Coordinates of C-alpha atoms in Angstrom, one line a residue:
M15 CA 21.3 1.4 -12.4
R16 CA 20.8 5.2 -12.8
W17 CA 22.6 7.7 -10.4
Q18 CA 21.1 11.1 -10.1
G19 CA 23.9 13.7 -10.0
Q20 CA 23.3 15.3 -6.6
Q21 CA 26.4 16.2 -4.6
L22 CA 27.2 17.8 -1.2
G23 CA 26.5 21.6 -1.1
V24 CA 25.4 21.8 -4.8
D25 CA 22.1 23.1 -5.9
D26 CA 20.1 20.7 -8.0
S27 CA 17.1 22.1 -9.8
G28 CA 15.8 18.6 -10.5
A29 CA 15.9 17.5 -6.8
L30 CA 12.9 16.8 -4.7
P31 CA 11.2 19.8 -3.0
G32 CA 13.3 20.6 0.1
M33 CA 16.3 18.6 -1.2
E34 CA 17.6 21.0 -3.7
R35 CA 20.4 21.8 -1.3
M36 CA 21.0 19.5 1.6
D37 CA 24.6 19.6 3.0
G38 CA 24.1 16.0 4.2
L39 CA 23.0 14.6 0.9
V40 CA 25.5 12.4 -0.7
R41 CA 23.4 11.2 -3.8
S42 CA 20.0 10.0 -4.7
V43 CA 19.7 6.5 -6.1
T44 CA 17.1 4.8 -8.3
T45 CA 17.4 1.2 -9.3
P46 CA 15.3 -1.4 -11.3
E47 CA 15.7 -3.6 -8.1
F48 CA 13.3 -1.1 -6.3
A49 CA 11.0 0.2 -9.1
G50 CA 9.3 3.4 -8.3
M51 CA 11.5 4.1 -5.2
T52 CA 14.2 6.6 -4.6
F53 CA 16.9 6.2 -1.9
H54 CA 18.4 9.6 -0.7
E55 CA 21.7 8.7 0.8
V56 CA 22.7 11.3 3.6
L57 CA 25.5 11.8 6.1
C58 CA 23.9 12.2 9.5
K59 CA 25.4 14.3 12.2
S60 CA 23.7 12.3 15.0
A61 CA 22.4 8.7 15.4
L62 CA 20.9 8.7 18.9
N63 CA 17.6 10.5 19.1
R64 CA 16.3 11.5 22.7
V65 CA 12.5 11.0 23.0
P66 CA 10.8 13.9 24.2
G67 CA 9.9 13.9 27.9
V68 CA 6.3 14.4 27.2
S69 CA 6.1 11.3 24.9
A70 CA 4.1 8.3 26.1
M71 CA 7.0 6.1 25.0
P72 CA 8.6 4.0 27.9
F73 CA 12.1 4.5 26.6
D74 CA 14.4 7.5 26.1
W75 CA 16.5 6.7 23.1
T76 CA 16.0 5.6 19.5
V77 CA 18.0 5.1 16.5
N78 CA 16.4 5.4 13.0
P79 CA 18.7 4.4 10.1
Y80 CA 15.9 5.2 7.6
R81 CA 13.3 7.9 7.0
G82 CA 10.2 6.9 5.1
C83 CA 9.2 3.2 4.8
T84 CA 8.7 0.9 1.7
H85 CA 6.2 -1.1 3.8
A86 CA 3.6 1.6 2.7
C87 CA 1.2 0.9 5.7
S88 CA -1.8 3.1 5.2
Y89 CA -2.2 3.6 8.9
C90 CA 1.5 4.3 9.7
F91 CA 1.7 6.8 12.4
A92 CA 5.2 8.2 11.3
R93 CA 3.8 9.7 8.0
K94 CA 3.6 13.2 9.2
T95 CA 7.4 13.2 9.9
H96 CA 8.2 13.2 6.1
E97 CA 6.7 16.7 5.9
Y98 CA 9.8 17.9 7.9
L99 CA 11.7 17.3 4.5
D100 CA 9.1 19.1 2.5
L101 CA 7.9 15.7 1.2
D102 CA 4.3 14.5 1.5
Y103 CA 3.0 11.9 4.1
G104 CA 1.4 9.9 1.3
A105 CA 3.2 8.4 -1.7
D106 CA 6.5 10.2 -0.8
F107 CA 6.7 8.4 2.5
D108 CA 6.4 5.1 0.8
S109 CA 8.8 5.8 -2.1
Q110 CA 11.2 8.6 -1.2
I111 CA 13.4 6.9 1.5
V112 CA 16.2 8.7 3.3
V113 CA 19.1 6.5 4.1
K114 CA 21.6 7.5 6.9
V115 CA 24.6 5.6 5.3
N116 CA 27.0 6.6 8.1
V117 CA 24.8 6.0 10.9
A118 CA 26.7 3.1 12.6
D119 CA 30.0 5.0 12.5
V120 CA 28.3 8.1 14.3
L121 CA 26.5 5.9 16.7
R122 CA 29.9 4.3 17.8
T123 CA 31.3 7.8 18.4
E124 CA 28.2 8.8 20.5
L125 CA 28.2 5.5 22.5
R126 CA 32.0 5.9 23.4
R127 CA 31.4 9.2 25.0
G128 CA 32.0 9.1 28.7
S129 CA 28.6 10.8 29.4
W130 CA 26.7 7.8 27.8
A131 CA 24.9 6.0 30.5
R132 CA 24.2 2.6 28.5
E133 CA 20.5 3.3 28.6
P134 CA 18.3 1.0 26.5
V135 CA 17.8 2.0 22.9
M136 CA 14.8 1.2 20.8
L137 CA 14.9 0.5 16.9
G138 CA 11.6 0.4 14.9
T139 CA 9.3 2.9 16.5
N140 CA 9.4 5.6 13.7
T141 CA 10.3 3.6 10.5
D142 CA 11.2 0.1 10.3
P143 CA 15.0 -0.8 10.4
Y144 CA 14.4 -4.0 8.4
Q145 CA 12.4 -2.5 5.7
R146 CA 13.3 -3.6 2.1
A147 CA 16.0 -0.9 1.9
E148 CA 18.0 -2.7 4.5
G149 CA 18.6 -5.6 2.0
R150 CA 20.5 -3.1 -0.1
Y151 CA 22.3 -1.0 2.6
R152 CA 22.9 -3.6 5.5
L153 CA 23.0 -0.8 8.2
M154 CA 21.7 -2.9 10.9
P155 CA 24.7 -5.4 11.5
D156 CA 27.0 -2.5 12.2
I157 CA 24.4 -0.8 14.4
V158 CA 24.0 -3.9 16.5
G159 CA 27.8 -4.4 16.6
A160 CA 28.1 -0.8 17.9
M161 CA 25.6 -1.2 20.7
T162 CA 26.9 -4.5 21.6
D163 CA 30.6 -3.4 21.8
N164 CA 29.6 -0.5 24.0
G165 CA 27.4 -2.4 26.4
T166 CA 24.2 -0.8 25.3
P167 CA 21.0 -2.9 25.6
F168 CA 18.6 -2.5 22.8
S169 CA 15.2 -3.7 21.4
I170 CA 13.9 -4.1 17.9
L171 CA 10.4 -4.0 16.7
T172 CA 9.9 -4.8 13.0
K173 CA 7.6 -6.0 10.3
G174 CA 10.7 -7.1 8.3
T175 CA 11.7 -10.7 7.7
L176 CA 15.3 -9.5 7.1
L177 CA 15.6 -9.8 10.8
R178 CA 16.3 -13.5 10.2
R179 CA 19.6 -12.6 8.4
D180 CA 20.9 -11.1 11.5
L181 CA 19.7 -13.7 14.2
P182 CA 23.2 -15.1 14.5
L183 CA 24.7 -11.7 15.3
L184 CA 21.7 -10.9 17.7
T185 CA 22.3 -14.2 19.5
E186 CA 25.9 -13.3 20.1
A187 CA 24.9 -9.8 21.1
A188 CA 22.5 -11.3 23.7
Q189 CA 25.5 -12.9 25.5
Q190 CA 26.7 -9.5 26.4
V191 CA 23.7 -7.0 26.5
K192 CA 20.0 -7.3 26.9
V193 CA 18.3 -7.8 23.5
S194 CA 14.5 -7.8 23.0
L195 CA 12.7 -8.7 19.8
A196 CA 9.2 -7.9 18.8
M197 CA 7.4 -8.6 15.4
S198 CA 4.5 -6.5 14.4
I199 CA 1.8 -8.5 12.5
A200 CA -1.6 -6.6 12.3
V201 CA -3.4 -8.4 9.4
F202 CA -3.6 -12.1 8.9
D203 CA -5.9 -11.9 5.9
D204 CA -3.6 -12.0 2.7
T205 CA -6.1 -10.0 0.6
L206 CA -6.4 -7.3 3.2
Q207 CA -2.7 -7.3 4.0
H208 CA -1.7 -6.7 0.4
S209 CA -4.2 -3.9 0.2
I210 CA -3.5 -1.9 3.4
E211 CA 0.3 -2.7 3.9
P212 CA 1.4 -3.6 0.3
G213 CA 5.0 -3.5 1.0
T214 CA 5.1 -5.7 4.0
P215 CA 6.0 -9.6 4.0
S216 CA 3.1 -11.8 4.4
A217 CA 1.9 -12.8 7.8
E218 CA 3.1 -16.3 7.4
A219 CA 6.6 -15.0 6.5
R220 CA 6.6 -12.9 9.7
L221 CA 5.4 -15.9 11.8
D222 CA 8.3 -17.9 10.3
T223 CA 10.6 -15.2 11.5
V224 CA 9.0 -15.3 14.9
R225 CA 9.5 -19.1 14.9
A226 CA 13.2 -18.8 13.8
A227 CA 13.9 -16.1 16.6
T228 CA 12.3 -18.4 19.2
E229 CA 14.3 -21.3 18.2
A230 CA 17.4 -19.0 18.5
G231 CA 16.3 -18.6 22.2
F232 CA 14.6 -15.3 22.1
R233 CA 11.3 -14.7 23.8
V234 CA 9.6 -12.9 21.1
T235 CA 6.6 -10.4 21.5
V236 CA 4.1 -10.1 18.7
F237 CA 2.4 -6.6 18.4
L238 CA -1.1 -7.5 17.2
M239 CA -1.5 -3.8 16.3
P240 CA -3.3 -2.0 15.1
I241 CA -6.6 -4.0 15.3
I242 CA -8.7 -2.3 12.7
P243 CA -12.4 -1.7 13.5
H244 CA -14.9 -3.6 11.3
L245 CA -12.0 -5.2 9.5
T246 CA -9.8 -7.3 11.9
D247 CA -11.7 -7.1 15.1
S248 CA -14.3 -10.0 14.8
I249 CA -14.0 -12.9 17.1
A250 CA -13.1 -15.2 14.2
A251 CA -10.4 -12.9 12.9
L252 CA -8.9 -12.5 16.4
D253 CA -9.1 -16.1 17.2
H254 CA -7.4 -17.0 14.0
A255 CA -4.6 -14.6 14.6
L256 CA -3.9 -15.7 18.1
A257 CA -3.9 -19.3 17.0
R258 CA -1.2 -18.7 14.4
I259 CA 0.8 -16.6 16.8
R260 CA 0.6 -19.3 19.4
A261 CA 1.8 -21.9 16.9
A262 CA 4.8 -19.7 15.9
G263 CA 6.0 -19.9 19.6
A264 CA 5.7 -16.2 20.5
A265 CA 6.0 -15.5 24.2
R266 CA 3.5 -12.7 24.6
V267 CA 1.0 -10.6 22.5
V268 CA 0.5 -6.8 22.9
Y269 CA -2.6 -5.5 21.1
G270 CA -4.3 -2.1 20.6
A271 CA -7.0 -0.4 18.5
L272 CA -6.1 1.7 15.5
H273 CA -4.5 5.1 16.1
L274 CA -4.9 7.7 13.3
R275 CA -2.5 10.5 13.9
P276 CA -2.3 13.6 11.5
G277 CA -1.0 12.5 8.1
A278 CA -1.8 9.0 8.7
K279 CA -5.5 9.8 9.3
Q280 CA -5.8 11.6 6.0
W281 CA -4.0 8.9 4.1
F282 CA -5.8 6.1 5.7
F283 CA -9.2 7.7 5.0
E284 CA -8.3 8.0 1.4
W285 CA -7.5 4.3 1.4
L286 CA -10.8 3.5 3.2
E287 CA -12.8 5.6 0.8
R288 CA -11.3 3.7 -2.2
E289 CA -11.3 0.2 -0.8
H290 CA -14.1 0.1 1.8
P291 CA -16.4 3.1 1.2
H292 CA -19.3 1.4 3.1
L293 CA -17.1 1.9 6.4
V294 CA -16.4 5.6 5.9
S295 CA -19.4 6.9 7.9
S296 CA -18.6 4.4 10.8
Y297 CA -15.0 5.6 11.0
R298 CA -16.0 9.2 11.0
G299 CA -18.0 8.4 14.1
L300 CA -15.0 6.5 15.7
Y301 CA -12.6 9.1 14.8
P302 CA -14.5 12.3 14.7
G303 CA -12.7 15.7 13.8
V304 CA -9.1 15.7 15.0
S305 CA -9.4 12.7 17.3
T306 CA -6.5 10.3 16.9
S307 CA -7.7 7.2 19.2
A308 CA -10.7 5.0 19.2
P309 CA -13.3 5.9 21.8
K310 CA -12.6 4.4 25.2
A311 CA -16.0 2.4 24.8
Y312 CA -14.5 0.7 21.8
R313 CA -11.1 -0.1 23.5
T314 CA -12.9 -1.4 26.5
W315 CA -15.1 -3.6 24.2
L316 CA -12.0 -4.8 22.4
G317 CA -10.3 -5.8 25.7
K318 CA -13.4 -7.8 26.7
R319 CA -13.3 -9.7 23.5
M320 CA -9.4 -10.3 23.6
R321 CA -8.9 -11.4 27.1
P322 CA -10.8 -14.7 27.0
L323 CA -9.2 -15.5 23.6
L324 CA -5.8 -15.0 25.1
R325 CA -6.6 -17.3 27.8
M326 CA -7.9 -19.8 25.5
H327 CA -4.7 -19.9 23.4
R328 CA -2.6 -19.8 26.5
L329 CA -0.8 -16.6 25.6
D330 CA 0.4 -13.9 27.9
G331 CA -1.2 -10.7 26.5
W332 CA -1.5 -7.0 27.3
D333 CA -3.7 -4.2 26.0
E334 CA -1.5 -1.2 25.3
D335 CA -3.8 0.6 27.6
D336 CA -2.7 -1.5 30.4
H337 CA 0.6 0.4 30.5
P338 CA 0.0 4.0 31.6
R339 CA 1.8 6.8 29.9
G340 CA 5.6 6.3 29.9
R341 CA 5.4 2.9 31.7
P342 CA 7.3 -0.1 30.4
Q343 CA 5.7 -1.9 27.6
P344 CA 6.3 -5.7 27.1
G345 CA 8.6 -6.3 24.2
L346 CA 10.1 -2.9 24.0
A347 CA 13.1 -1.2 25.6
A348 CA 12.4 0.3 29.0
R349 CA 14.0 3.2 30.8
T350 CA 13.7 1.3 34.1
P351 CA 15.3 -2.2 34.7
T352 CA 12.9 -5.1 34.3
P353 CA 13.2 -8.7 35.3
A354 CA 14.9 -11.1 32.8
S355 CA 11.8 -13.2 32.8
S356 CA 9.6 -10.3 31.7
L357 CA 11.4 -8.8 28.7
G358 CA 13.9 -9.8 26.0
P359 CA 15.7 -13.1 25.3
I360 CA 16.3 -15.9 27.8
R361 CA 19.7 -14.3 28.6
S362 CA 20.8 -11.6 31.0
T363 CA 22.4 -8.3 30.3
G364 CA 26.2 -8.1 30.9
V365 CA 26.0 -4.7 32.3
P366 CA 24.4 -4.3 35.7
A367 CA 22.1 -1.3 35.8
S368 CA 23.7 -0.2 39.1
A369 CA 27.1 0.2 37.3
R370 CA 25.8 2.6 34.7
P371 CA 26.4 6.3 35.4
R372 CA 23.2 8.4 35.1
V373 CA 24.5 11.3 32.9
A374 CA 22.7 12.7 29.9
P375 CA 24.5 12.7 26.6
A376 CA 26.5 15.8 25.8
S377 CA 24.3 17.1 22.9
E378 CA 20.9 16.8 21.6
P379 CA 20.6 15.1 18.2
T380 CA 19.8 16.9 15.0
L381 CA 17.9 15.8 11.9
F382 CA 21.0 14.9 9.8

C-alpha cells in the first residue's frame, strides 16, 4: 500500500488540481486492491445536506459519505459535481473518490440538536453509499446507527450489493424508524452493463440482493432507470427485465427515460460515439442542444409500452413522470408522511409524525 504524504494545512505540489491545500484533507490513499483509484480522506464539517427548495426531489435532506463513484456509470447525473473540486466529470469522477471519514460522528452531532425535526433522510441520490469504497471504509453501519439512535427515518437507493452486509443492522433499525430500500438496475444485458457501467455489480448480483432484502422483510423498490433509448427500450428487453425483477420478489418498479445533465451528457456522448456510433445522430435528435430529458413524445411512448408489461408481470409500477415535481416518489424518503403499505419495509416507524417539531436545523451544511 502506498500513502501519499498529504497533511492538513500543508501545500502539496504533487496533489490533484484543487486539492493542493484542503484544510479538511487528511491523506490521499492508493492501494493495489483498488488499482487506478485514489481515495481522498477528508474531515467533513457537515453531514446533513439540505436539498434546495427548487429541486424536484421529494425529500429535504441527504447524507453523502462519498463524492465521486467507482461504479463509473457513463450516464451518471452527478458527474458535474466533481468540478466543484477542480476535478473533471469523466475519469476523475470514476477514480478520484472523496471519503468523508468522520461523517457518522458529525451526523450524530447534527441529529442530537434540539432543532432537528427527525425528517426523512435520503442516501444514494448523489453518489452511491454502497459503492466499492464502502467495503474498505465501512461508513454506512455507523451512519445507520446514528439515524436509528436519533429516531430519524431514512431511505437508501443503491446499485451496490454491499447492502447485504448491513441487512441485519437495517432490519434492527426498521424496528425503531421507517426504513425504505431501493435497488437501481438499469441494464440486464451483461455485455452492455459492463460497457456502460463497468464498476457496478451484475444485474443478477443486484437481484440476489433484492431477494435477500425481501426475505428480511423489506418491500424493495427497483428503479428500472434509466431506460436507454434504442438500447434497453425494446419490448423484449423490458419484458426480460420485469420478469427477473418479479422473480426476485420486488414490491414495485419505478421507471424513467435517460436524463443527460451537463457533464453526464458530454461523457455519455463520448461513450456512445465509441461504442455505438450508429446511434449518435438519433441521440442528437432526442437530446438536442442543451436539453437534458428525452422528449415528451418518447416518454409517452415508453409509458404505453411499459404499463401492459407491468400488468402482465403483476408488478406495481410508476413512471417517474407520474409524480409531479417535489411529490413523494415510491421507494424514496418523502417529506410528507406516507402510509406504511406504500413505502418502506413492512414495519412502522417508532416516531409519530405528529410528535416531531417542525424546526429547521440551525445551520446550512458546507462542502467539507
